[in-house]
Tab-separated table of N, CA and C in Angstrom:
chain	number	residue	atom	x	y	z
A	1	UNK	N	17.702	1.020	15.669
A	1	UNK	CA	18.050	1.453	14.652
A	1	UNK	C	17.883	1.488	13.111
A	2	UNK	N	18.128	-0.352	13.207
A	2	UNK	CA	17.444	-0.909	12.020
A	2	UNK	C	16.420	-1.460	11.466
A	3	UNK	N	15.334	-1.126	13.032
A	3	UNK	CA	13.981	-1.641	13.019
A	3	UNK	C	13.165	-0.345	12.783
A	4	UNK	N	13.931	0.987	13.101
A	4	UNK	CA	13.114	2.047	12.565
A	4	UNK	C	12.974	2.712	11.514
A	5	UNK	N	14.622	2.330	10.873
A	5	UNK	CA	15.071	2.613	9.114
A	5	UNK	C	14.309	1.352	8.262
A	6	UNK	N	13.769	0.164	8.720
A	6	UNK	CA	13.016	-0.510	8.106
A	6	UNK	C	11.500	0.111	8.083
A	7	UNK	N	10.805	0.303	9.264
A	7	UNK	CA	9.750	1.256	9.333
A	7	UNK	C	9.202	2.290	8.377
A	8	UNK	N	10.601	3.186	8.412
A	8	UNK	CA	10.338	4.584	7.567
A	8	UNK	C	10.656	3.794	5.950
A	9	UNK	N	11.592	3.269	5.700
A	9	UNK	CA	11.598	3.063	4.426
A	9	UNK	C	9.965	2.513	4.000
A	10	UNK	N	9.438	1.334	4.930
A	10	UNK	CA	7.927	0.666	4.303
A	10	UNK	C	7.321	1.763	4.217
A	11	UNK	N	7.300	3.167	4.999
A	11	UNK	CA	5.863	3.736	5.222
A	11	UNK	C	6.258	4.770	4.542
A	12	UNK	N	7.538	4.857	4.026
A	12	UNK	CA	7.636	5.674	2.701
A	12	UNK	C	7.665	4.589	1.040
A	13	UNK	N	7.776	3.712	1.157
A	13	UNK	CA	7.027	2.747	0.155
A	13	UNK	C	5.462	3.171	0.054
A	14	UNK	N	5.116	2.818	0.976
A	14	UNK	CA	3.527	2.814	1.162
A	14	UNK	C	2.838	4.105	0.451
A	15	UNK	N	3.654	5.448	0.771
A	15	UNK	CA	2.619	6.784	1.063
A	15	UNK	C	2.860	6.960	-0.409
A	16	UNK	N	3.964	6.342	-1.231
A	16	UNK	CA	4.327	7.183	-2.590
A	16	UNK	C	3.595	6.402	-3.259
A	17	UNK	N	3.492	5.198	-2.994
A	17	UNK	CA	2.539	4.547	-3.984
A	17	UNK	C	1.134	4.850	-4.187
A	18	UNK	N	0.950	4.987	-2.802
A	18	UNK	CA	-0.501	5.766	-2.484
A	18	UNK	C	-0.780	7.140	-3.184
A	19	UNK	N	0.099	7.770	-3.218
A	19	UNK	CA	0.071	9.577	-4.190
A	19	UNK	C	0.111	8.965	-5.642
A	20	UNK	N	1.093	8.133	-5.988
A	20	UNK	CA	1.183	8.001	-7.396
A	20	UNK	C	-0.223	7.451	-8.480
A	21	UNK	N	-0.675	6.258	-7.144
A	21	UNK	CA	-2.027	5.137	-8.034
A	21	UNK	C	-2.986	6.894	-7.802
A	22	UNK	N	-2.962	7.766	-6.940
A	22	UNK	CA	-4.209	8.398	-6.382
A	22	UNK	C	-3.830	9.780	-7.888
A	23	UNK	N	-2.796	10.118	-7.989
A	23	UNK	CA	-2.547	11.016	-9.211
A	23	UNK	C	-3.524	10.584	-10.079
A	24	UNK	N	-3.464	8.958	-10.807
A	24	UNK	CA	-4.459	8.160	-11.640
A	24	UNK	C	-5.648	8.196	-11.804
A	25	UNK	N	-6.354	8.154	-10.595
A	25	UNK	CA	-7.625	8.024	-9.625
A	25	UNK	C	-8.307	9.031	-11.202
A	26	UNK	N	-8.148	10.114	-10.716
A	26	UNK	CA	-9.109	10.879	-11.701
A	26	UNK	C	-9.613	10.118	-12.893
A	27	UNK	N	-9.176	9.791	-13.682
A	27	UNK	CA	-9.004	9.040	-14.819
A	27	UNK	C	-9.974	7.738	-15.197
A	28	UNK	N	-9.332	6.558	-13.880
A	28	UNK	CA	-10.386	5.305	-13.639
A	28	UNK	C	-11.438	6.199	-12.821
A	29	UNK	N	-11.839	6.758	-12.042
A	29	UNK	CA	-13.092	7.033	-11.932
A	29	UNK	C	-14.275	7.575	-12.827
A	30	UNK	N	-12.953	8.427	-13.728
A	30	UNK	CA	-14.243	8.820	-15.379
A	30	UNK	C	-14.805	7.640	-15.776
A	31	UNK	N	-13.872	6.464	-16.246
A	31	UNK	CA	-14.376	5.709	-16.465
A	31	UNK	C	-15.197	4.911	-16.407
A	32	UNK	N	-14.879	4.342	-14.879
A	32	UNK	CA	-16.209	3.525	-14.304
A	32	UNK	C	-17.721	4.479	-14.092
A	33	UNK	N	-17.169	5.821	-13.765
A	33	UNK	CA	-18.515	6.693	-14.042
A	33	UNK	C	-19.153	6.536	-15.613
A	34	UNK	N	-18.387	6.441	-16.386
A	34	UNK	CA	-18.875	6.702	-17.852
A	34	UNK	C	-19.182	5.015	-17.876
A	35	UNK	N	-19.239	4.470	-17.653
A	35	UNK	CA	-19.924	3.039	-17.956
A	35	UNK	C	-21.030	2.680	-17.005
A	36	UNK	N	-20.814	3.263	-15.527
A	36	UNK	CA	-22.202	3.417	-15.431
A	36	UNK	C	-23.239	4.287	-15.993
A	37	UNK	N	-22.844	5.438	-16.698
A	37	UNK	CA	-24.165	5.710	-17.407
A	37	UNK	C	-24.027	5.372	-18.338
A	38	UNK	N	-23.768	4.487	-19.550
A	38	UNK	CA	-24.418	4.090	-20.533
A	38	UNK	C	-25.153	2.717	-20.325
A	39	UNK	N	-26.248	2.822	-20.711
A	39	UNK	CA	-26.804	1.874	-20.961
A	39	UNK	C	-26.732	0.557	-21.682
A	40	UNK	N	-26.649	-1.032	-21.087
A	40	UNK	CA	-25.699	-2.012	-21.638
A	40	UNK	C	-24.666	-2.223	-21.342
A	41	UNK	N	-23.621	-1.375	-21.403
A	41	UNK	CA	-21.986	-1.485	-20.793
A	41	UNK	C	-21.954	-2.688	-19.420
A	42	UNK	N	-20.980	-3.357	-19.925
A	42	UNK	CA	-20.273	-4.698	-18.762
A	42	UNK	C	-19.257	-3.470	-17.484
A	43	UNK	N	-19.935	-3.516	-16.814
A	43	UNK	CA	-18.997	-3.186	-15.176
A	43	UNK	C	-18.344	-3.610	-15.217
A	44	UNK	N	-18.684	-5.341	-15.190
A	44	UNK	CA	-17.579	-6.534	-14.811
A	44	UNK	C	-16.032	-6.046	-15.337
A	45	UNK	N	-16.520	-6.314	-17.014
A	45	UNK	CA	-15.171	-5.665	-17.945
A	45	UNK	C	-14.389	-4.585	-17.601
A	46	UNK	N	-15.237	-3.635	-16.736
A	46	UNK	CA	-14.889	-2.299	-16.823
A	46	UNK	C	-14.021	-2.330	-15.209
A	47	UNK	N	-14.756	-3.090	-14.376
A	47	UNK	CA	-13.496	-2.984	-13.235
A	47	UNK	C	-12.373	-4.091	-13.275
A	48	UNK	N	-12.977	-4.999	-14.028
A	48	UNK	CA	-11.006	-5.545	-14.362
A	48	UNK	C	-10.002	-5.218	-14.916
A	49	UNK	N	-10.781	-3.865	-16.145
A	49	UNK	CA	-9.530	-2.928	-16.463
A	49	UNK	C	-9.210	-2.101	-15.677
A	50	UNK	N	-10.198	-1.864	-14.902
A	50	UNK	CA	-9.518	-0.984	-13.983
A	50	UNK	C	-8.524	-1.501	-12.673
A	51	UNK	N	-8.682	-2.843	-12.513
A	51	UNK	CA	-7.846	-3.389	-11.341
A	51	UNK	C	-6.614	-3.979	-12.163
A	52	UNK	N	-6.430	-4.672	-13.682
A	52	UNK	CA	-5.574	-4.018	-14.464
A	52	UNK	C	-4.168	-3.053	-14.636
A	53	UNK	N	-5.061	-1.618	-14.275
A	53	UNK	CA	-4.428	-0.164	-14.575
A	53	UNK	C	-3.705	-0.427	-12.872
A	54	UNK	N	-3.958	-0.721	-12.074
A	54	UNK	CA	-3.411	-0.714	-10.819
A	54	UNK	C	-2.990	-1.675	-10.237
A	55	UNK	N	-2.771	-2.544	-10.598
A	55	UNK	CA	-1.832	-4.031	-10.984
A	55	UNK	C	-0.200	-3.728	-9.964
A	56	UNK	N	0.157	-2.425	-10.878
A	56	UNK	CA	1.828	-2.140	-11.042
A	56	UNK	C	1.575	-1.522	-9.465
A	57	UNK	N	0.359	-1.197	-8.582
A	57	UNK	CA	0.744	-0.569	-7.274
A	57	UNK	C	0.624	-2.061	-6.004
A	58	UNK	N	0.286	-2.654	-6.296
A	58	UNK	CA	0.064	-4.207	-5.435
A	58	UNK	C	1.480	-3.856	-4.897
A	59	UNK	N	1.996	-4.832	-5.233
A	59	UNK	CA	3.862	-5.162	-4.956
A	59	UNK	C	4.089	-4.141	-3.859
A	60	UNK	N	4.700	-2.963	-5.108
A	60	UNK	CA	5.086	-1.412	-3.427
A	60	UNK	C	4.565	-1.513	-2.181
A	61	UNK	N	3.017	-1.279	-2.683
A	61	UNK	CA	1.884	-1.174	-1.261
A	61	UNK	C	2.511	-2.807	-0.495
A	62	UNK	N	1.937	-3.440	-0.727
A	62	UNK	CA	2.145	-4.766	0.003
A	62	UNK	C	3.431	-4.713	0.787
A	63	UNK	N	4.792	-4.601	-0.480
A	63	UNK	CA	6.053	-4.841	0.396
A	63	UNK	C	6.103	-3.534	1.665
A	64	UNK	N	6.028	-2.778	1.090
A	64	UNK	CA	6.240	-1.736	2.432
A	64	UNK	C	5.179	-1.810	3.840
A	65	UNK	N	4.042	-2.774	3.467
A	65	UNK	CA	3.461	-2.272	4.584
A	65	UNK	C	4.629	-3.942	5.196
A	66	UNK	N	4.236	-4.773	4.410
A	66	UNK	CA	5.294	-5.858	4.906
A	66	UNK	C	6.758	-5.536	6.017
A	67	UNK	N	7.068	-4.647	5.316
A	67	UNK	CA	8.661	-3.618	5.750
A	67	UNK	C	8.252	-3.156	7.094
A	68	UNK	N	7.058	-2.099	7.155
A	68	UNK	CA	6.572	-1.809	8.974
A	68	UNK	C	6.231	-2.727	9.523
A	69	UNK	N	5.727	-4.090	8.959
A	69	UNK	CA	5.073	-5.013	10.278
A	69	UNK	C	6.438	-5.798	10.589
A	70	UNK	N	7.721	-5.833	9.785
A	70	UNK	CA	8.760	-6.330	10.007
A	70	UNK	C	9.634	-5.228	10.859
A	71	UNK	N	9.570	-4.383	10.736
A	71	UNK	CA	10.255	-3.021	11.278
A	71	UNK	C	9.883	-3.303	13.114
A	72	UNK	N	8.667	-3.148	12.988
A	72	UNK	CA	7.410	-2.732	14.391
A	72	UNK	C	7.764	-4.275	14.926
A	73	UNK	N	8.147	-5.339	14.410
A	73	UNK	CA	8.416	-6.615	15.005
A	73	UNK	C	9.945	-6.616	15.988
A	74	UNK	N	10.627	-5.920	14.512
A	74	UNK	CA	12.451	-6.231	15.823
A	74	UNK	C	12.224	-4.860	16.797
A	75	UNK	N	11.155	-4.013	16.963
A	75	UNK	CA	11.037	-2.887	17.567
A	75	UNK	C	10.907	-3.625	19.248
A	76	UNK	N	9.560	-4.569	18.676
A	76	UNK	CA	8.924	-4.927	19.890
A	76	UNK	C	10.040	-6.359	20.174
A	77	UNK	N	10.599	-6.838	19.820
A	77	UNK	CA	11.471	-7.981	20.523
A	77	UNK	C	12.553	-7.397	21.307
A	78	UNK	N	12.867	-5.810	20.230
A	78	UNK	CA	13.911	-5.284	21.464
A	78	UNK	C	13.407	-5.233	22.697
A	79	UNK	N	12.442	-4.160	23.110
A	79	UNK	CA	11.768	-3.944	23.671
A	79	UNK	C	11.614	-5.121	24.648
A	80	UNK	N	11.184	-6.183	24.468
A	80	UNK	CA	11.099	-7.504	25.153
A	80	UNK	C	12.207	-7.763	26.273
A	81	UNK	N	13.149	-7.536	25.127
A	81	UNK	CA	14.606	-7.864	25.686
A	81	UNK	C	15.376	-7.353	26.584
A	82	UNK	N	14.824	-6.179	25.971
A	82	UNK	CA	15.465	-4.527	27.201
A	82	UNK	C	14.648	-4.791	28.462
A	83	UNK	N	13.570	-5.068	28.855
A	83	UNK	CA	12.468	-5.626	29.880
A	83	UNK	C	13.321	-6.888	30.144
A	84	UNK	N	12.762	-7.917	29.972
A	84	UNK	CA	13.950	-9.303	30.569
A	84	UNK	C	15.048	-8.685	30.881
A	85	UNK	N	16.207	-8.379	30.689
A	85	UNK	CA	17.084	-7.402	31.248
A	85	UNK	C	17.013	-6.518	32.405
A	86	UNK	N	15.849	-6.185	32.289
A	86	UNK	CA	16.150	-4.838	33.592
A	86	UNK	C	16.138	-3.475	32.933
A	87	UNK	N	16.735	-3.725	31.904
A	87	UNK	CA	17.458	-1.915	31.310
A	87	UNK	C	16.228	-2.050	30.630
A	88	UNK	N	16.178	-0.048	31.367
A	88	UNK	CA	14.767	0.115	30.414
A	88	UNK	C	14.761	1.109	29.770
C-alpha cells in the first residue's frame, strides 16, 4: 500500500515537472535558435543560461524518480517476502 503510494507520488512529481518545464520550452528553444542564427554569438554562454533557467526542475524530477525507485524496491521486497513465506 505504502509502496504504491510512493510510486504514484513520484510519478506525479516527474510528470508535473516535465509539463511545467515543457510549457516554457518554446522560449528557450527560440533563444537557442536565435543564438545559432546570429554570427559570432557565444553558444556556450547561451546553453549555460538555458541550464540556469531550468535548474529549478532538477530537484523535483530527480526526487520523483527517487520516490518511484523506492516504491518499486519496497514492492519487490514485499513480493520476495510473500514468495518466501509461500503466500501467493
